[in-house]
């Protein structure tokens, strides 16, 4: 996008053919700190320079404005028609309006003859989502570029009202990117501002909170109606926590953040993506406060595939003390999940709305196939050396491939111990689950198609004796059969060991081989 933040100070740049062309209405180069616009501190936080794109609302006139830029993508025709390119739109959006005045940027995909092939848009941030603050929220989205697209018309829309206020945007972006959404980071905090030290909103980040309803505020520890500073020190809570604002029109508020999981589609549909959630929840004295975190999975159309709640923490849980208690959970993304919605819900019981939240955390991992986390490791390889690592426990094979498995005791504590290797075959994307009471075992005797590949406990093993954990790794090689097409096979090793943490067995991590 040419002049994406209007830093030129004017909507039209006569010297550049890429300049905006106004379809209708009028725009202004808004100045941070100007009437109805975000303060200079927001401009500094987002790196937005001095200006932003804003609607124009002369006295007594309600304005709707739209400008466009047209991008010729004919030079990318081969990649587009092969499904190899996507369009990524991004921008920071906001408004100071109490009405339906919003800003957005959209794209219209056009054929060589100007026929419309599809559209996309982002923005339309409401004042509620902005926590009733005059600020910005960063948003982005990806969309595959339709076959036969030769032009992309970008349309920026902005509304303004002389009474209700302005809408505005900054740092707009449109980029051609390779097909396939990038995966989210693993073993890394996904939430921006999870501890609310920067307030409620995070204008500079796409991973900050928005609000569904109500008004929230970040307040210090150590006030008469908040937990003492000693609690903050004990939980590494910083100086602030979240609560319902005294200016909220309701005694219930809900914050949300949506993450796109499409980049992990393969792992998700084979049961391989885990979500670790954590949050500190609390309230005031013996009041009937209510706070919870909800982890909600949906498919691409927004239909629910299941949710999990952390909390609430009640006054009874807190012993009628003004404090916070931690709640955690580990969940596996269900097959078909493409969106992860995180919700923080707070409900107050008194005039000061004393429900509290701090230190929220969402981390993705591939620990859905963890064993007992002791000294037994399973590695796998397809037509090559066995490997293990993040998301390396899910591999794809075709009939005739050679599957190599290695079971080893990295520290040597289980060397020469009798070894069991199990596998179970199941419909792709529908893992058998763990037996009741044994979450570290991923083959399930209650389900069909379970096989013992190595039996070091009951098998005599002939002249060489029963299978054992060989120093450096016990190797097992298998030919991938035709019958695995459309199916998955999960493999896991066990060693019976009285010195194990559970005094019965040590289980390795499990690996899944997906037949294609």
Coordinates of N, CA and C in Angstrom, one line a residue, residues 170-271:
X170 N -4.5 3.2 10.9 CA -3.1 3.5 10.7 C -2.4 2.2 10.3
X171 N -1.2 2.4 9.6 CA -0.3 1.3 9.3 C -1.0 0.2 8.5
X172 N -1.8 0.6 7.5 CA -2.4 -0.4 6.7 C -1.4 -1.2 5.9
X173 N -1.7 -2.5 5.6 CA -0.7 -3.3 4.9 C -1.4 -4.3 4.0
X174 N -0.9 -4.5 2.8 CA -1.4 -5.6 1.9 C -0.2 -6.2 1.3
X175 N 0.0 -7.5 1.5 CA 1.1 -8.2 1.1 C 0.8 -9.5 0.4
X176 N 1.5 -9.8 -0.7 CA 1.3 -11.1 -1.3 C 2.3 -12.1 -0.6
X177 N 1.8 -13.2 -0.2 CA 2.6 -14.2 0.6 C 2.3 -15.6 0.0
X178 N 3.2 -16.5 0.3 CA 3.1 -17.9 -0.2 C 1.9 -18.5 0.5
X179 N 1.2 -19.4 -0.3 CA 0.0 -20.1 0.3 C 0.4 -20.9 1.5
X180 N -0.6 -20.9 2.4 CA -0.4 -21.7 3.7 C -0.1 -20.7 4.8
X181 N -0.9 -20.7 5.8 CA -0.7 -19.7 6.9 C 0.5 -20.2 7.7
X182 N 1.3 -19.3 8.1 CA 2.4 -19.7 9.0 C 1.9 -20.2 10.3
X183 N 2.6 -21.2 10.9 CA 2.1 -21.8 12.2 C 2.4 -20.8 13.3
X184 N 1.6 -20.9 14.3 CA 1.9 -20.1 15.5 C 3.1 -20.7 16.3
X185 N 3.8 -19.8 17.0 CA 5.0 -20.3 17.8 C 4.6 -21.3 18.8
X186 N 5.5 -22.2 19.0 CA 5.4 -23.3 20.0 C 6.2 -23.0 21.2
X187 N 5.7 -23.4 22.4 CA 6.4 -23.2 23.6 C 6.7 -21.7 23.9
X188 N 5.8 -20.9 23.4 CA 6.0 -19.4 23.5 C 4.7 -18.8 23.9
X189 N 4.7 -17.8 24.8 CA 3.5 -17.1 25.2 C 2.8 -16.5 24.0
X190 N 1.5 -16.8 23.8 CA 0.8 -16.2 22.6 C 0.2 -14.9 22.9
X191 N -0.2 -14.7 24.2 CA -0.9 -13.5 24.5 C 0.0 -12.3 24.7
X192 N -0.4 -11.2 24.1 CA 0.3 -9.9 24.3 C -0.3 -9.3 25.6
X193 N 0.5 -8.8 26.5 CA 0.1 -8.1 27.7 C -0.7 -9.1 28.6
X194 N -0.2 -10.3 28.8 CA -1.0 -11.3 29.6 C -1.2 -10.9 31.1
X195 N -0.3 -9.9 31.5 CA -0.4 -9.5 32.9 C -0.9 -8.2 33.2
X196 N -1.4 -7.5 32.1 CA -2.1 -6.2 32.1 C -1.2 -5.1 32.7
X197 N 0.1 -5.3 32.6 CA 1.0 -4.2 33.1 C 0.9 -3.0 32.1
X198 N 0.5 -3.2 30.9 CA 0.4 -2.1 29.9 C -1.0 -1.6 29.8
X199 N -1.9 -2.0 30.8 CA -3.3 -1.6 30.7 C -4.1 -2.7 30.2
X200 N -5.2 -2.4 29.6 CA -6.1 -3.5 29.1 C -5.8 -3.8 27.6
X201 N -5.7 -2.8 26.8 CA -5.4 -2.9 25.4 C -3.9 -3.0 25.1
X202 N -3.6 -3.6 23.9 CA -2.2 -3.6 23.4 C -2.2 -3.1 22.0
X203 N -2.3 -1.8 21.7 CA -2.4 -1.3 20.4 C -1.4 -1.8 19.4
X204 N -0.2 -2.1 19.8 CA 0.9 -2.4 18.9 C 0.9 -3.9 18.5
X205 N 0.1 -4.7 19.1 CA 0.2 -6.1 18.9 C -1.2 -6.7 18.4
X206 N -1.1 -7.6 17.5 CA -2.3 -8.3 17.0 C -2.8 -9.4 18.0
X207 N -2.0 -9.6 19.1 CA -2.3 -10.6 20.0 C -2.8 -10.1 21.3
X208 N -3.3 -8.8 21.3 CA -3.8 -8.2 22.5 C -5.3 -8.5 22.7
X209 N -5.8 -8.0 23.8 CA -7.2 -8.3 24.1 C -8.2 -7.4 23.4
X210 N -9.4 -7.8 23.1 CA -10.5 -7.0 22.8 C -11.7 -7.3 23.8
X211 N -12.7 -6.6 23.8 CA -13.8 -6.8 24.7 C -15.1 -7.1 23.9
X212 N -15.8 -8.1 24.4 CA -17.2 -8.5 23.9 C -18.2 -7.5 24.5
X213 N -18.1 -7.3 25.8 CA -19.0 -6.3 26.5 C -18.4 -5.9 27.8
X214 N -19.0 -4.8 28.3 CA -18.5 -4.2 29.6 C -17.2 -3.4 29.4
X215 N -16.7 -2.8 30.5 CA -15.5 -2.1 30.5 C -14.6 -2.6 31.5
X216 N -13.3 -2.8 31.2 CA -12.3 -3.4 32.1 C -11.3 -2.3 32.5
X217 N -10.6 -2.5 33.5 CA -9.5 -1.6 33.9 C -8.4 -2.4 34.6
X218 N -7.2 -1.9 34.4 CA -6.0 -2.4 35.1 C -5.8 -1.5 36.3
X219 N -5.7 -2.1 37.5 CA -5.6 -1.3 38.7 C -4.4 -1.9 39.5
X220 N -3.8 -1.1 40.4 CA -2.7 -1.5 41.2 C -3.1 -2.5 42.3
X221 N -2.1 -3.4 42.6 CA -2.2 -4.2 43.9 C -2.1 -3.2 45.0
X222 N -2.5 -3.7 46.2 CA -2.3 -2.9 47.4 C -3.3 -1.8 47.7
X223 N -4.4 -1.7 46.9 CA -5.4 -0.8 47.2 C -6.4 -1.4 48.3
X224 N -7.2 -0.6 48.8 CA -8.2 -1.1 49.9 C -9.0 -2.3 49.4
X225 N -9.4 -2.3 48.1 CA -10.2 -3.3 47.5 C -9.5 -4.3 46.6
X226 N -8.2 -4.2 46.5 CA -7.4 -5.2 45.7 C -6.5 -6.0 46.5
X227 N -6.0 -7.2 46.0 CA -5.1 -8.0 46.8 C -3.9 -7.2 47.2
X228 N -3.3 -7.5 48.4 CA -2.1 -6.8 48.8 C -0.9 -7.0 47.9
X229 N 0.1 -6.2 48.1 CA 1.3 -6.3 47.3 C 2.0 -7.6 47.5
X230 N 1.9 -8.1 48.7 CA 2.5 -9.4 49.0 C 2.0 -10.5 48.1
X231 N 0.7 -10.5 47.7 CA 0.2 -11.4 46.7 C 0.9 -11.2 45.4
X232 N 1.0 -10.0 45.0 CA 1.7 -9.7 43.7 C 3.1 -10.3 43.7
X233 N 3.8 -10.1 44.8 CA 5.2 -10.6 44.8 C 5.2 -12.1 44.8
X234 N 4.2 -12.7 45.5 CA 4.2 -14.2 45.6 C 3.9 -14.8 44.2
X235 N 3.1 -14.2 43.4 CA 2.7 -14.8 42.1 C 3.4 -14.2 40.9
X236 N 4.4 -13.3 41.2 CA 5.1 -12.5 40.1 C 4.0 -11.8 39.3
X237 N 3.1 -11.1 40.0 CA 2.0 -10.5 39.3 C 2.3 -9.0 38.9
X238 N 3.5 -8.6 39.0 CA 3.8 -7.2 38.6 C 3.1 -6.2 39.5
X239 N 2.7 -5.1 39.0 CA 2.1 -4.0 39.8 C 0.6 -3.9 39.6
X240 N 0.1 -4.5 38.5 CA -1.3 -4.3 38.2 C -2.0 -5.7 37.9
X241 N -3.4 -5.6 38.1 CA -4.2 -6.8 37.7 C -5.5 -6.2 37.1
X242 N -6.3 -7.1 36.5 CA -7.5 -6.7 35.8 C -8.7 -6.9 36.7
X243 N -9.6 -5.9 36.5 CA -10.9 -6.0 37.2 C -12.0 -5.3 36.3
X244 N -13.2 -5.4 36.7 CA -14.3 -4.7 36.1 C -14.2 -3.2 36.5
X245 N -14.3 -2.4 35.5 CA -14.2 -0.9 35.8 C -15.4 -0.4 36.5
X246 N -15.2 0.5 37.4 CA -16.4 1.2 38.1 C -17.2 1.9 37.1
X247 N -16.7 2.2 35.9 CA -17.5 2.9 34.9 C -18.3 1.9 33.9
X248 N -18.1 0.6 34.2 CA -18.7 -0.3 33.3 C -20.2 -0.3 33.4
X249 N -21.0 -0.3 32.3 CA -22.4 -0.2 32.4 C -23.1 -1.5 32.9
X250 N -22.3 -2.6 33.0 CA -22.8 -3.8 33.5 C -21.8 -4.4 34.5
X251 N -22.2 -5.3 35.4 CA -21.4 -5.9 36.4 C -20.7 -7.2 35.8
X252 N -20.9 -7.4 34.5 CA -20.2 -8.5 33.8 C -19.4 -7.9 32.6
X253 N -18.2 -8.4 32.5 CA -17.4 -8.1 31.3 C -16.8 -9.4 30.7
X254 N -16.4 -9.3 29.5 CA -15.7 -10.4 28.8 C -14.7 -9.9 27.9
X255 N -13.5 -10.3 28.1 CA -12.4 -10.0 27.2 C -12.2 -11.3 26.3
X256 N -11.6 -11.1 25.1 CA -11.4 -12.2 24.2 C -10.2 -12.0 23.3
X257 N -9.6 -13.1 22.9 CA -8.6 -13.1 21.8 C -8.7 -14.3 21.0
X258 N -8.7 -14.2 19.7 CA -8.8 -15.3 18.8 C -7.5 -15.5 18.1
X259 N -7.1 -16.8 18.1 CA -5.9 -17.2 17.4 C -6.2 -18.1 16.2
X260 N -5.6 -17.9 15.1 CA -5.8 -18.8 13.9 C -4.8 -20.0 14.0
X261 N -5.4 -21.2 14.0 CA -4.6 -22.4 14.1 C -4.4 -23.1 12.8
X262 N -4.7 -22.4 11.7 CA -4.7 -23.1 10.4 C -3.3 -23.6 10.0
X263 N -2.3 -22.9 10.5 CA -0.9 -23.3 10.2 C -0.5 -24.6 10.9
X264 N -1.4 -25.1 11.8 CA -1.1 -26.4 12.5 C -2.1 -27.5 12.1
X265 N -2.7 -27.3 10.9 CA -3.8 -28.2 10.5 C -3.4 -29.6 10.6
X266 N -2.2 -30.0 10.1 CA -1.8 -31.4 10.0 C -1.7 -32.0 11.4
X267 N -1.1 -31.2 12.3 CA -0.9 -31.7 13.7 C -2.2 -31.9 14.4
X268 N -3.1 -30.9 14.2 CA -4.4 -30.9 14.9 C -5.2 -32.1 14.4
X269 N -5.3 -32.3 13.1 CA -6.2 -33.4 12.6 C -5.6 -34.8 12.9
X270 N -4.4 -34.9 13.5 CA -3.9 -36.2 13.9 C -3.7 -36.2 15.5
X271 N -4.3 -35.3 16.2 CA -4.3 -35.3 17.6 C -3.0 -34.8 18.2

